[in-house]
N, CA, C and O of each residue as an XYZ file, in Angstrom:
848
protein
N     113.327     88.254    186.322
C     113.409     88.247    184.861
C     112.387     89.241    184.301
O     111.202     89.184    184.628
N     112.874     90.160    183.445
C     111.962     91.172    182.911
C     111.155     90.620    181.733
O     111.392     89.514    181.246
N     110.190     91.441    181.297
C     109.297     91.003    180.223
C     110.030     90.749    178.915
O     109.679     89.839    178.163
N     111.056     91.563    178.646
C     111.819     91.412    177.412
C     112.534     90.059    177.381
O     112.530     89.374    176.358
N     113.138     89.684    178.489
C     113.842     88.402    178.565
C     112.864     87.235    178.427
O     113.164     86.229    177.785
N     111.702     87.388    179.036
C     110.681     86.340    178.954
C     110.234     86.131    177.515
O     110.079     84.997    177.063
N     110.028     87.240    176.794
C     109.614     87.144    175.395
C     110.691     86.495    174.548
O     110.391     85.706    173.652
N     111.945     86.824    174.828
C     113.050     86.237    174.078
C     113.124     84.732    174.288
O     113.369     83.970    173.353
N     112.910     84.320    175.525
C     112.932     82.890    175.837
C     111.796     82.171    175.115
O     111.990     81.085    174.570
N     110.603     82.784    175.113
C     109.456     82.191    174.431
C     109.699     82.089    172.936
O     109.366     81.083    172.310
N     110.292     83.155    172.358
C     110.580     83.135    170.929
C     111.586     82.045    170.588
O     111.458     81.362    169.572
N     112.601     81.887    171.458
C     113.608     80.872    171.215
C     113.022     79.469    171.324
O     113.364     78.587    170.536
N     112.149     79.263    172.290
C     111.494     77.960    172.427
C     110.610     77.661    171.216
O     110.560     76.529    170.734
N     109.916     78.690    170.732
C     109.073     78.517    169.558
C     109.925     78.217    168.333
O     109.555     77.390    167.500
N     111.074     78.896    168.224
C     111.986     78.654    167.105
C     112.482     77.215    167.123
O     112.534     76.556    166.084
N     112.843     76.736    168.294
C     113.334     75.370    168.423
C     112.236     74.359    168.103
O     112.491     73.325    167.486
N     111.004     74.673    168.533
C     109.893     73.766    168.260
C     109.655     73.630    166.762
O     109.481     72.527    166.245
N     109.650     74.780    166.066
C     109.402     74.771    164.627
C     110.547     74.103    163.876
O     110.331     73.416    162.878
N     111.771     74.313    164.365
C     112.939     73.771    163.666
C     113.083     72.266    163.864
O     113.851     71.620    163.152
N     112.359     71.708    164.815
C     112.508     70.297    165.148
C     111.726     69.415    164.183
O     110.496     69.455    164.150
N     112.435     68.635    163.414
C     111.787     67.677    162.534
C     111.535     66.389    163.318
O     112.330     66.002    164.174
N     110.445     65.753    163.018
C     110.200     64.443    163.634
C     109.373     63.580    162.698
O     108.600     64.070    161.874
N     109.564     62.290    162.854
C     108.854     61.312    162.035
C     108.160     60.325    162.963
O     108.777     59.763    163.868
N     106.883     60.126    162.730
C     106.100     59.192    163.524
C     105.610     58.057    162.627
O     105.054     58.301    161.557
N     105.815     56.843    163.057
C     105.315     55.666    162.319
C     104.421     54.858    163.242
O     104.820     54.512    164.354
N     103.225     54.561    162.788
C     102.292     53.807    163.610
C     101.255     53.121    162.724
O     100.966     53.597    161.626
N     100.691     52.000    163.196
C      99.633     51.340    162.427
C      98.317     52.090    162.567
O      97.964     52.562    163.648
N      97.603     52.191    161.462
C      96.268     52.783    161.488
C      95.286     51.813    160.835
O      95.640     51.082    159.909
N      94.069     51.816    161.322
C      93.065     50.918    160.761
C      92.643     51.383    159.373
O      92.654     52.575    159.066
N      92.273     50.414    158.546
C      91.793     50.738    157.205
C      90.612     51.691    157.287
O      90.525     52.622    156.486
N      89.699     51.488    158.235
C      88.529     52.365    158.348
C      88.948     53.819    158.588
O      88.309     54.737    158.075
N      90.016     54.033    159.366
C      90.479     55.397    159.649
C      91.046     56.054    158.393
O      90.826     57.240    158.151
N      91.774     55.279    157.601
C      92.342     55.826    156.365
C      91.230     56.193    155.389
O      91.298     57.225    154.722
N      90.211     55.347    155.310
C      89.081     55.632    154.426
C      88.334     56.883    154.896
O      87.973     57.735    154.085
N      88.103     56.990    156.206
C      87.396     58.146    156.752
C      88.174     59.438    156.544
O      87.583     60.498    156.338
N      89.509     59.350    156.597
C      90.352     60.542    156.468
C      90.819     60.801    155.043
O      91.587     61.731    154.801
N      90.361     59.984    154.098
C      90.894     60.049    152.732
C      90.791     61.451    152.137
O      91.720     61.919    151.479
N      89.678     62.110    152.363
C      89.476     63.435    151.757
C      90.287     64.537    152.428
O      90.293     65.676    151.962
N      90.973     64.202    153.525
C      91.859     65.183    154.166
C      93.302     64.994    153.697
O      94.197     65.724    154.120
N      93.523     64.002    152.815
C      94.864     63.712    152.308
C      95.031     64.338    150.926
O      94.237     64.088    150.020
N      96.051     65.136    150.780
C      96.269     65.869    149.536
C      97.299     65.177    148.659
O      98.359     64.773    149.138
N      96.991     65.040    147.383
C      97.983     64.582    146.412
C      98.498     65.793    145.670
O      97.795     66.370    144.842
N      99.715     66.174    145.964
C     100.309     67.370    145.368
C     100.681     67.079    143.912
O     101.585     66.281    143.665
N     100.008     67.704    142.946
C     100.282     67.412    141.538
C     101.657     67.892    141.083
O     102.123     67.510    140.010
N     102.307     68.723    141.889
C     103.643     69.197    141.533
C     104.638     68.047    141.509
O     105.533     68.012    140.665
N     104.478     67.096    142.446
C     105.463     66.025    142.492
C     104.879     64.630    142.725
O     105.511     63.644    142.347
N     103.719     64.515    143.323
C     103.192     63.202    143.690
C     102.733     62.415    142.464
O     102.293     62.997    141.473
N     102.840     61.098    142.539
C     102.530     60.242    141.409
C     101.028     60.126    141.189
O     100.241     60.148    142.135
N     100.644     60.000    139.911
C      99.248     59.786    139.557
C      98.825     58.368    139.940
O      99.655     57.531    140.295
N      97.524     58.117    139.863
C      97.011     56.766    140.072
C      97.326     55.923    138.841
O      96.867     56.228    137.740
N      98.108     54.867    139.028
C      98.535     54.049    137.891
C      98.206     52.567    138.081
O      98.397     51.772    137.161
N      97.718     52.189    139.251
C      97.433     50.777    139.480
C      96.222     50.303    138.677
O      95.200     50.985    138.608
N      96.357     49.126    138.077
C      95.204     48.488    137.449
C      94.493     47.623    138.494
O      94.929     47.547    139.643
N      93.408     46.980    138.094
C      92.622     46.195    139.051
C      93.402     45.010    139.621
O      93.161     44.598    140.756
N      94.327     44.465    138.848
C      95.126     43.339    139.348
C      95.976     43.787    140.537
O      96.018     43.110    141.564
N      96.645     44.916    140.395
C      97.477     45.425    141.484
C      96.625     45.818    142.692
O      97.020     45.602    143.837
N      95.459     46.393    142.425
C      94.561     46.749    143.522
C      94.123     45.513    144.287
O      94.132     45.501    145.518
N      93.737     44.473    143.556
C      93.296     43.231    144.200
C      94.420     42.617    145.033
O      94.199     42.173    146.159
N      95.623     42.598    144.466
C      96.762     42.036    145.195
C      96.997     42.793    146.504
O      97.312     42.190    147.530
N      96.842     44.093    146.459
C      97.062     44.879    147.676
C      95.980     44.589    148.714
O      96.285     44.436    149.897
N      94.735     44.511    148.289
C      93.650     44.213    149.226
C      93.840     42.827    149.839
O      93.587     42.634    151.028
N      94.282     41.869    149.038
C      94.569     40.533    149.569
C      95.666     40.601    150.628
O      95.588     39.928    151.656
N      96.686     41.415    150.371
C      97.774     41.541    151.355
C      97.270     42.189    152.644
O      97.781     41.903    153.726
N      96.273     43.055    152.529
C      95.659     43.651    153.720
C      94.976     42.560    154.542
O      95.201     42.457    155.748
N      94.152     41.758    153.901
C      93.450     40.668    154.591
C      94.434     39.680    155.225
O      94.187     39.160    156.313
N      95.537     39.431    154.543
C      96.502     38.442    155.010
C      97.531     39.010    155.984
O      98.420     38.294    156.444
N      97.405     40.301    156.297
C      98.338     40.932    157.231
C      99.741     41.082    156.700
O     100.705     41.068    157.466
N      99.865     41.225    155.383
C     101.181     41.288    154.742
C     101.475     42.650    154.108
O     102.457     42.797    153.382
N     100.637     43.632    154.378
C     100.839     44.966    153.783
C     101.821     45.759    154.638
O     101.427     46.617    155.427
N     103.108     45.454    154.466
C     104.133     46.051    155.330
C     104.618     47.415    154.848
O     105.185     48.176    155.631
N     104.404     47.736    153.568
C     104.884     49.017    153.031
C     104.132     50.176    153.674
O     102.906     50.151    153.788
N     104.882     51.189    154.091
C     104.283     52.310    154.800
C     103.727     53.364    153.849
O     104.335     53.681    152.826
N     102.567     53.898    154.203
C     102.053     55.104    153.545
C     102.776     56.285    154.185
O     102.783     56.412    155.409
N     103.378     57.143    153.379
C     104.175     58.250    153.915
C     103.457     59.567    153.675
O     103.148     59.928    152.539
N     103.199     60.278    154.766
C     102.462     61.539    154.731
C     103.302     62.654    155.336
O     104.238     62.399    156.094
N     102.962     63.883    154.996
C     103.572     65.053    155.622
C     102.464     65.874    156.275
O     101.461     66.193    155.635
N     102.643     66.210    157.530
C     101.667     67.033    158.248
C     101.756     68.468    157.730
O     102.761     69.145    157.943
N     100.710     68.929    157.053
C     100.786     70.205    156.334
C     100.970     71.391    157.282
O     101.754     72.294    156.988
N     100.265     71.405    158.410
C     100.349     72.552    159.320
C     101.762     72.727    159.859
O     102.287     73.841    159.847
N     102.390     71.655    160.330
C     103.743     71.781    160.875
C     104.758     72.080    159.774
O     105.759     72.755    160.014
N     104.498     71.577    158.570
C     105.390     71.872    157.447
C     105.264     73.328    157.016
O     106.244     73.950    156.607
N     104.049     73.865    157.111
C     103.849     75.288    156.821
C     104.629     76.147    157.819
O     105.287     77.112    157.431
N     104.553     75.798    159.082
C     105.284     76.545    160.102
C     106.789     76.474    159.859
O     107.501     77.463    160.026
N     107.264     75.292    159.461
C     108.691     75.142    159.154
C     109.076     75.980    157.948
O     110.139     76.601    157.934
N     108.210     76.000    156.926
C     108.488     76.787    155.723
C     108.515     78.280    156.039
O     109.345     79.020    155.510
N     107.606     78.713    156.902
C     107.587     80.120    157.305
C     108.851     80.494    158.069
O     109.317     81.632    158.010
N     109.393     79.520    158.783
C     110.564     79.787    159.619
C     111.876     79.704    158.852
O     112.764     80.537    159.033
N     111.994     78.683    157.982
C     113.283     78.480    157.327
C     113.157     78.127    155.843
O     114.136     77.734    155.209
N     111.956     78.269    155.296
C     111.762     77.960    153.891
C     111.819     79.207    153.031
O     112.526     80.160    153.360
N     111.069     79.209    151.919
C     111.023     80.397    151.082
C     109.569     80.726    150.735
O     108.645     79.997    151.096
N     109.397     81.819    150.042
C     108.057     82.342    149.768
C     107.207     81.357    148.974
O     106.013     81.212    149.239
N     107.816     80.678    147.998
C     107.050     79.741    147.172
C     106.502     78.585    148.010
O     105.332     78.222    147.888
N     107.357     78.009    148.861
C     106.923     76.902    149.701
C     105.823     77.307    150.657
O     104.876     76.553    150.881
N     105.943     78.491    151.218
C     104.911     79.000    152.125
C     103.586     79.147    151.388
O     102.537     78.749    151.893
N     103.642     79.717    150.201
C     102.433     79.925    149.414
C     101.742     78.602    149.090
O     100.521     78.494    149.205
N     102.513     77.602    148.688
C     101.947     76.303    148.345
C     101.254     75.672    149.549
O     100.134     75.175    149.436
N     101.919     75.692    150.694
C     101.382     75.037    151.878
C     100.221     75.815    152.486
O      99.324     75.223    153.088
N     100.232     77.135    152.333
C      99.096     77.930    152.822
C      97.815     77.557    152.085
O      96.743     77.517    152.688
N      97.918     77.284    150.792
C      96.745     76.869    150.027
C      96.293     75.469    150.424
O      95.095     75.203    150.530
N      97.252     74.578    150.642
C      96.920     73.196    150.976
C      96.235     73.074    152.334
O      95.281     72.312    152.485
N      96.721     73.824    153.316
C      96.225     73.670    154.685
C      94.787     74.154    154.827
O      94.130     73.846    155.822
N      94.295     74.899    153.860
C      92.912     75.371    153.913
C      91.915     74.216    153.797
O      90.817     74.283    154.350
N      92.298     73.158    153.077
C      91.356     72.061    152.817
C      91.855     70.697    153.286
O      91.065     69.765    153.433
N      93.160     70.575    153.521
C      93.716     69.259    153.798
C      94.551     69.255    155.075
O      95.021     70.293    155.542
N      94.718     68.054    155.623
C      95.485     67.892    156.857
C      96.888     67.373    156.583
O      97.853     67.792    157.223
N      96.994     66.450    155.616
C      98.286     65.854    155.296
C      98.478     65.803    153.786
O      97.515     65.845    153.020
N      99.740     65.713    153.372
C     100.078     65.578    151.954
C     100.710     64.211    151.746
O     101.566     63.792    152.526
N     100.288     63.512    150.691
C     100.790     62.161    150.439
C     102.117     62.213    149.680
O     102.175     62.679    148.543
N     103.177     61.730    150.322
C     104.481     61.641    149.672
C     104.682     60.273    149.032
O     105.404     60.144    148.044
N     104.048     59.262    149.594
C     104.085     57.924    149.008
C     102.876     57.149    149.524
O     102.518     57.253    150.697
N     102.254     56.374    148.645
C     101.091     55.595    149.055
C      99.795     56.062    148.431
O      98.715     55.668    148.870
N      99.891     56.906    147.401
C      98.672     57.405    146.759
C      97.846     56.266    146.171
O      96.628     56.233    146.340
N      98.499     55.338    145.484
C      97.771     54.210    144.893
C      97.215     53.273    145.958
O      96.134     52.711    145.788
N      97.949     53.104    147.053
C      97.487     52.212    148.117
C      96.258     52.774    148.825
O      95.277     52.059    149.028
N      96.307     54.041    149.196
C      95.148     54.627    149.882
C      93.939     54.682    148.958
O      92.808     54.479    149.401
N      94.170     54.956    147.678
C      93.062     54.985    146.717
C      92.452     53.596    146.548
O      91.236     53.467    146.406
N      93.288     52.553    146.562
C      92.785     51.189    146.426
C      91.944     50.790    147.632
O      90.918     50.127    147.480
N      92.367     51.184    148.819
C      91.588     50.893    150.032
C      90.185     51.471    149.927
O      89.198     50.803    150.235
N      90.113     52.713    149.491
C      88.816     53.384    149.384
C      87.997     52.821    148.222
O      86.784     52.647    148.342
N      88.656     52.539    147.102
C      87.943     52.030    145.925
C      87.302     50.677    146.210
O      86.174     50.426    145.786
N      88.008     49.802    146.926
C      87.420     48.499    147.251
C      86.219     48.684    148.175
O      85.183     48.047    147.988
N      86.360     49.546    149.158
C      85.250     49.818    150.080
C      84.039     50.371    149.327
O      82.896     50.073    149.673
N      84.299     51.173    148.301
C      83.214     51.783    147.515
C      82.638     50.854    146.448
O      81.723     51.243    145.722
N      83.154     49.649    146.345
C      82.606     48.700    145.392
C      83.058     48.902    143.967
O      82.296     48.637    143.037
N      84.284     49.367    143.769
C      84.772     49.635    142.424
C      85.446     48.425    141.771
O      85.670     48.424    140.561
N      85.764     47.413    142.548
C      86.323     46.174    141.997
C      86.093     45.039    142.984
O      85.781     45.272    144.152
N      86.250     43.806    142.505
C      85.987     42.623    143.325
C      87.299     41.928    143.717
O      88.370     42.240    143.195
N      87.179     40.978    144.652
C      88.318     40.135    145.003
C      87.859     38.681    145.067
O      86.668     38.394    145.188
N      88.825     37.775    144.984
C      88.569     36.337    145.122
C      89.679     35.738    145.978
O      90.809     36.226    145.985
N      89.337     34.672    146.699
C      90.338     33.999    147.507
C      89.736     33.453    148.784
O      88.522     33.496    148.984
N      90.598     32.940    149.647
C      90.180     32.453    150.959
C      90.753     33.395    152.007
O      91.969     33.558    152.106
N      89.880     34.009    152.783
C      90.302     35.014    153.756
C      89.792     34.660    155.143
O      88.704     34.106    155.300
N      90.587     34.987    156.132
C      90.253     34.687    157.524
C      89.730     35.929    158.219
O      90.301     37.011    158.087
N      88.629     35.770    158.968
C      88.090     36.924    159.699
C      88.740     37.039    161.066
O      89.589     36.223    161.426
N      88.348     38.042    161.822
C      88.950     38.313    163.118
C      88.725     37.199    164.132
O      89.436     37.113    165.134
N      87.747     36.357    163.877
C      87.452     35.241    164.781
C      88.191     33.968    164.385
O      88.043     32.934    165.035
N      88.990     34.042    163.313
C      89.757     32.884    162.879
C      89.026     31.968    161.927
O      89.509     30.873    161.636
N      87.857     32.389    161.425
C      87.078     31.577    160.491
C      87.444     31.928    159.053
O      87.574     33.101    158.702
N      87.609     30.900    158.230
C      87.940     31.120    156.824
C      86.678     31.310    155.985
O      85.645     30.684    156.226
N      86.794     32.196    154.992
C      85.683     32.460    154.077
C      86.199     32.362    152.648
O      87.212     32.971    152.304
N      85.497     31.593    151.814
C      85.842     31.519    150.394
C      85.086     32.612    149.653
O      83.857     32.671    149.689
N      85.833     33.467    148.989
C      85.256     34.617    148.287
C      85.482     34.443    146.788
O      86.609     34.203    146.354
N      84.447     34.559    146.018
C      84.538     34.369    144.569
C      84.015     35.599    143.832
O      82.811     35.764    143.635
N      84.949     36.456    143.433
C      84.613     37.619    142.616
C      83.525     38.481    143.277
O      82.510     38.796    142.655
N      83.749     38.850    144.528
C      82.742     39.583    145.275
C      83.194     41.013    145.575
O      84.374     41.282    145.801
N      82.210     41.922    145.570
C      82.458     43.296    146.009
C      82.469     43.342    147.535
O      82.045     42.398    148.201
N      82.951     44.436    148.066
C      83.013     44.585    149.525
C      81.645     44.393    150.162
O      81.517     43.706    151.175
N      80.639     44.992    149.576
C      79.290     44.932    150.151
C      78.702     43.526    150.137
O      77.756     43.246    150.873
N      79.252     42.635    149.305
C      78.757     41.264    149.211
C      79.471     40.317    150.172
O      79.054     39.169    150.325
N      80.531     40.775    150.815
C      81.278     39.928    151.741
C      80.452     39.656    152.994
O      79.596     40.464    153.355
N      80.698     38.532    153.662
C      80.055     38.304    154.957
C      80.369     39.468    155.899
O      81.460     40.036    155.839
N      79.436     39.820    156.751
C      79.605     40.985    157.609
C      80.895     40.924    158.425
O      81.585     41.930    158.590
N      81.210     39.732    158.931
C      82.416     39.625    159.760
C      83.679     39.859    158.945
O      84.677     40.347    159.475
N      83.644     39.516    157.670
C      84.796     39.767    156.808
C      84.897     41.252    156.467
O      85.997     41.790    156.339
N      83.758     41.906    156.320
C      83.770     43.360    156.147
C      84.396     44.031    157.368
O      85.230     44.928    157.245
N      83.977     43.577    158.544
C      84.531     44.136    159.783
C      86.042     43.928    159.845
O      86.788     44.810    160.270
N      86.477     42.746    159.414
C      87.901     42.420    159.443
C      88.692     43.366    158.554
O      89.738     43.879    158.954
N      88.189     43.594    157.347
C      88.869     44.510    156.418
C      89.044     45.887    157.039
O      90.130     46.464    156.979
N      87.995     46.410    157.629
C      88.038     47.767    158.186
C      88.921     47.867    159.422
O      89.392     48.952    159.761
N      89.149     46.746    160.096
C      89.963     46.745    161.305
C      91.438     46.427    161.052
O      92.267     46.574    161.949
N      91.764     45.992    159.837
C      93.148     45.601    159.553
C      94.082     46.815    159.583
O      93.680     47.915    159.204
N      95.331     46.618    160.033
C      96.265     47.740    160.163
C      97.038     48.049    158.881
O      97.360     47.159    158.094
N      97.318     49.312    158.704
C      98.193     49.795    157.638
C      99.229     50.703    158.300
O      98.875     51.592    159.074
N     100.498     50.480    157.996
C     101.541     51.308    158.585
C     101.534     52.690    157.933
O     101.592     52.806    156.709
N     101.464     53.731    158.757
C     101.465     55.105    158.260
C     102.610     55.869    158.911
O     102.726     55.910    160.136
N     103.446     56.466    158.088
C     104.557     57.293    158.572
C     104.229     58.756    158.292
O     103.958     59.128    157.150
N     104.252     59.581    159.330
C     103.920     60.998    159.179
C     105.135     61.851    159.527
O     105.745     61.701    160.586
N     105.464     62.740    158.613
C     106.605     63.636    158.794
C     106.104     64.996    159.263
O     105.138     65.534    158.721
N     106.767     65.543    160.273
C     106.394     66.834    160.833
C     107.576     67.795    160.727
O     108.728     67.402    160.912
N     107.278     69.059    160.427
C     108.300     70.097    160.468
C     109.248     70.130    159.294
O     110.384     70.582    159.435
N     108.812     69.663    158.137
C     109.641     69.695    156.931
C     109.194     70.839    156.036
O     107.997     71.085    155.891
N     110.142     71.535    155.438
C     109.785     72.586    154.497
C     109.282     71.956    153.204
O     109.418     70.750    152.997
N     108.706     72.773    152.345
C     108.202     72.251    151.070
C     109.345     71.665    150.239
O     109.185     70.622    149.606
N     110.479     72.328    150.244
C     111.648     71.826    149.518
C     112.039     70.438    150.037
O     112.382     69.547    149.261
N     111.981     70.275    151.342
C     112.338     68.984    151.933
C     111.292     67.910    151.624
O     111.625     66.730    151.521
N     110.046     68.313    151.479
C     109.008     67.365    151.075
C     109.291     66.838    149.673
O     109.167     65.642    149.411
N     109.677     67.758    148.766
C     110.015     67.349    147.396
C     111.213     66.408    147.412
O     111.229     65.397    146.710
N     112.224     66.750    148.226
C     113.428     65.914    148.305
C     113.088     64.520    148.834
O     113.640     63.523    148.367
N     112.191     64.454    149.793
C     111.779     63.159    150.348
C     111.083     62.322    149.290
O     111.344     61.126    149.163
N     110.190     62.957    148.527
C     109.499     62.240    147.446
C     110.504     61.651    146.466
O     110.384     60.489    146.077
N     111.482     62.432    146.070
C     112.475     61.964    145.102
C     113.290     60.814    145.685
O     113.577     59.846    144.981
N     113.666     60.905    146.957
C     114.415     59.828    147.602
C     113.597     58.535    147.632
O     114.116     57.452    147.361
N     112.324     58.667    147.964
C     111.454     57.490    148.037
C     111.368     56.786    146.688
O     111.330     55.557    146.620
N     111.338     57.581    145.610
C     111.121     57.015    144.274
C     112.396     56.522    143.612
O     112.351     56.093    142.459
N     113.533     56.565    144.299
C     114.785     56.121    143.678
C     114.733     54.658    143.268
O     115.389     54.256    142.307
N     113.955     53.860    143.990
C     113.859     52.445    143.654
C     112.880     52.157    142.533
O     112.836     51.043    142.010
N     112.083     53.176    142.158
C     111.103     53.014    141.077
C     111.206     54.241    140.186
O     110.739     55.320    140.550
N     111.817     54.074    139.020
C     112.136     55.208    138.160
C     110.892     56.024    137.821
O     109.856     55.481    137.438
N     111.021     57.336    137.969
C     109.930     58.231    137.610
C     109.789     58.294    136.093
O     110.778     58.203    135.366
N     108.569     58.449    135.629
C     108.346     58.605    134.195
C     108.775     60.007    133.773
O     108.989     60.880    134.615
N     108.899     60.215    132.464
C     109.272     61.539    131.969
C     108.248     62.589    132.378
O     108.601     63.715    132.729
N     106.976     62.205    132.328
C     105.920     63.156    132.705
C     106.022     63.529    134.176
O     105.835     64.691    134.537
N     106.320     62.544    135.034
C     106.434     62.822    136.467
C     107.627     63.726    136.751
O     107.555     64.623    137.591
N     108.707     63.483    136.051
C     109.874     64.353    136.208
C     109.542     65.762    135.732
O     109.925     66.747    136.363
N     108.822     65.848    134.608
C     108.460     67.165    134.077
C     107.597     67.932    135.062
O     107.814     69.125    135.277
N     106.607     67.255    135.670
C     105.758     67.931    136.648
C     106.558     68.367    137.865
O     106.371     69.472    138.376
N     107.449     67.498    138.327
C     108.259     67.849    139.492
C     109.147     69.044    139.200
O     109.540     69.776    140.109
N     109.464     69.239    137.911
C     110.329     70.350    137.536
C     109.570     71.653    137.328
O     110.199     72.689    137.111
N     108.243     71.639    137.385
C     107.464     72.862    137.208
C     107.346     73.634    138.517
O     106.247     73.976    138.952
N     108.495     73.904    139.140
C     108.563     74.652    140.393
C     109.819     75.512    140.360
O     110.683     75.309    139.507
N     109.931     76.456    141.264
C     111.171     77.233    141.345
C     112.376     76.386    141.712
O     113.508     76.866    141.644
N     112.153     75.115    142.104
C     113.245     74.247    142.496
C     113.785     73.441    141.314
O     114.512     72.470    141.521
N     113.449     73.820    140.093
C     113.814     73.032    138.920
C     115.268     72.553    138.923
O     115.501     71.347    138.843
N     116.258     73.457    139.012
C     117.650     73.005    138.959
C     117.993     72.089    140.123
O     118.713     71.104    139.960
N     117.470     72.422    141.297
C     117.778     71.622    142.489
C     117.213     70.219    142.372
O     117.910     69.253    142.683
N     115.953     70.078    141.925
C     115.335     68.765    141.758
C     116.099     67.959    140.717
O     116.378     66.777    140.919
N     116.434     68.602    139.607
C     117.125     67.899    138.531
C     118.482     67.407    138.989
O     118.843     66.259    138.728
N     119.244     68.260    139.673
C     120.566     67.859    140.156
C     120.479     66.723    141.167
O     121.310     65.814    141.171
N     119.455     66.786    142.028
C     119.283     65.741    143.031
C     118.987     64.396    142.388
O     119.502     63.367    142.824
N     118.161     64.402    141.355
C     117.830     63.175    140.643
C     119.088     62.603    139.955
O     119.329     61.397    140.006
N     119.881     63.471    139.317
C     121.035     63.008    138.559
C     122.135     62.469    139.474
O     122.920     61.609    139.073
N     122.185     62.983    140.709
C     123.154     62.478    141.660
C     122.790     61.079    142.113
O     123.502     60.487    142.924
């Protein structure tokens, strides 16, 4: 096999690798999400703003302690999405992802309020109340306490609890927008959110997809 054929085979394998979309879903510890929070990008073009009040935040933290937080945080791996955009996307998508990958590892397609609530509770921004069980099976009565005021074993339990995280690899920027819109079909977007999502070269495409 000559060098030209070898290069062609390598190029074809690379093309297939980039073209291959994949989705990974796995549990991650709360501590890992908090540690990686600053590597997660909220794309203002389409991602939802923080809208949860303290009641919703508290309810979510309680569901974490009780092992009932089944809703997945959905992320897109920026590096693989950039490669996909370079291969089969367009100039705008490439430009957007090139800027993002300089500072961030993943882009949040769903779960912005959930990840923010995890970090906010850890940082002492709101309190919780209730009866919670630690990793050793002991119950603790908590009355309007911040994270730092919890018994140490309960703090450890919070940081060790799992959160389901779904990561998408190899999606173009256009496909990331389409995924966001699909996810939000069960929760109507506000006019402002629709307006922001439309501030892209994909305006007609996004609008038609929503109306369908």
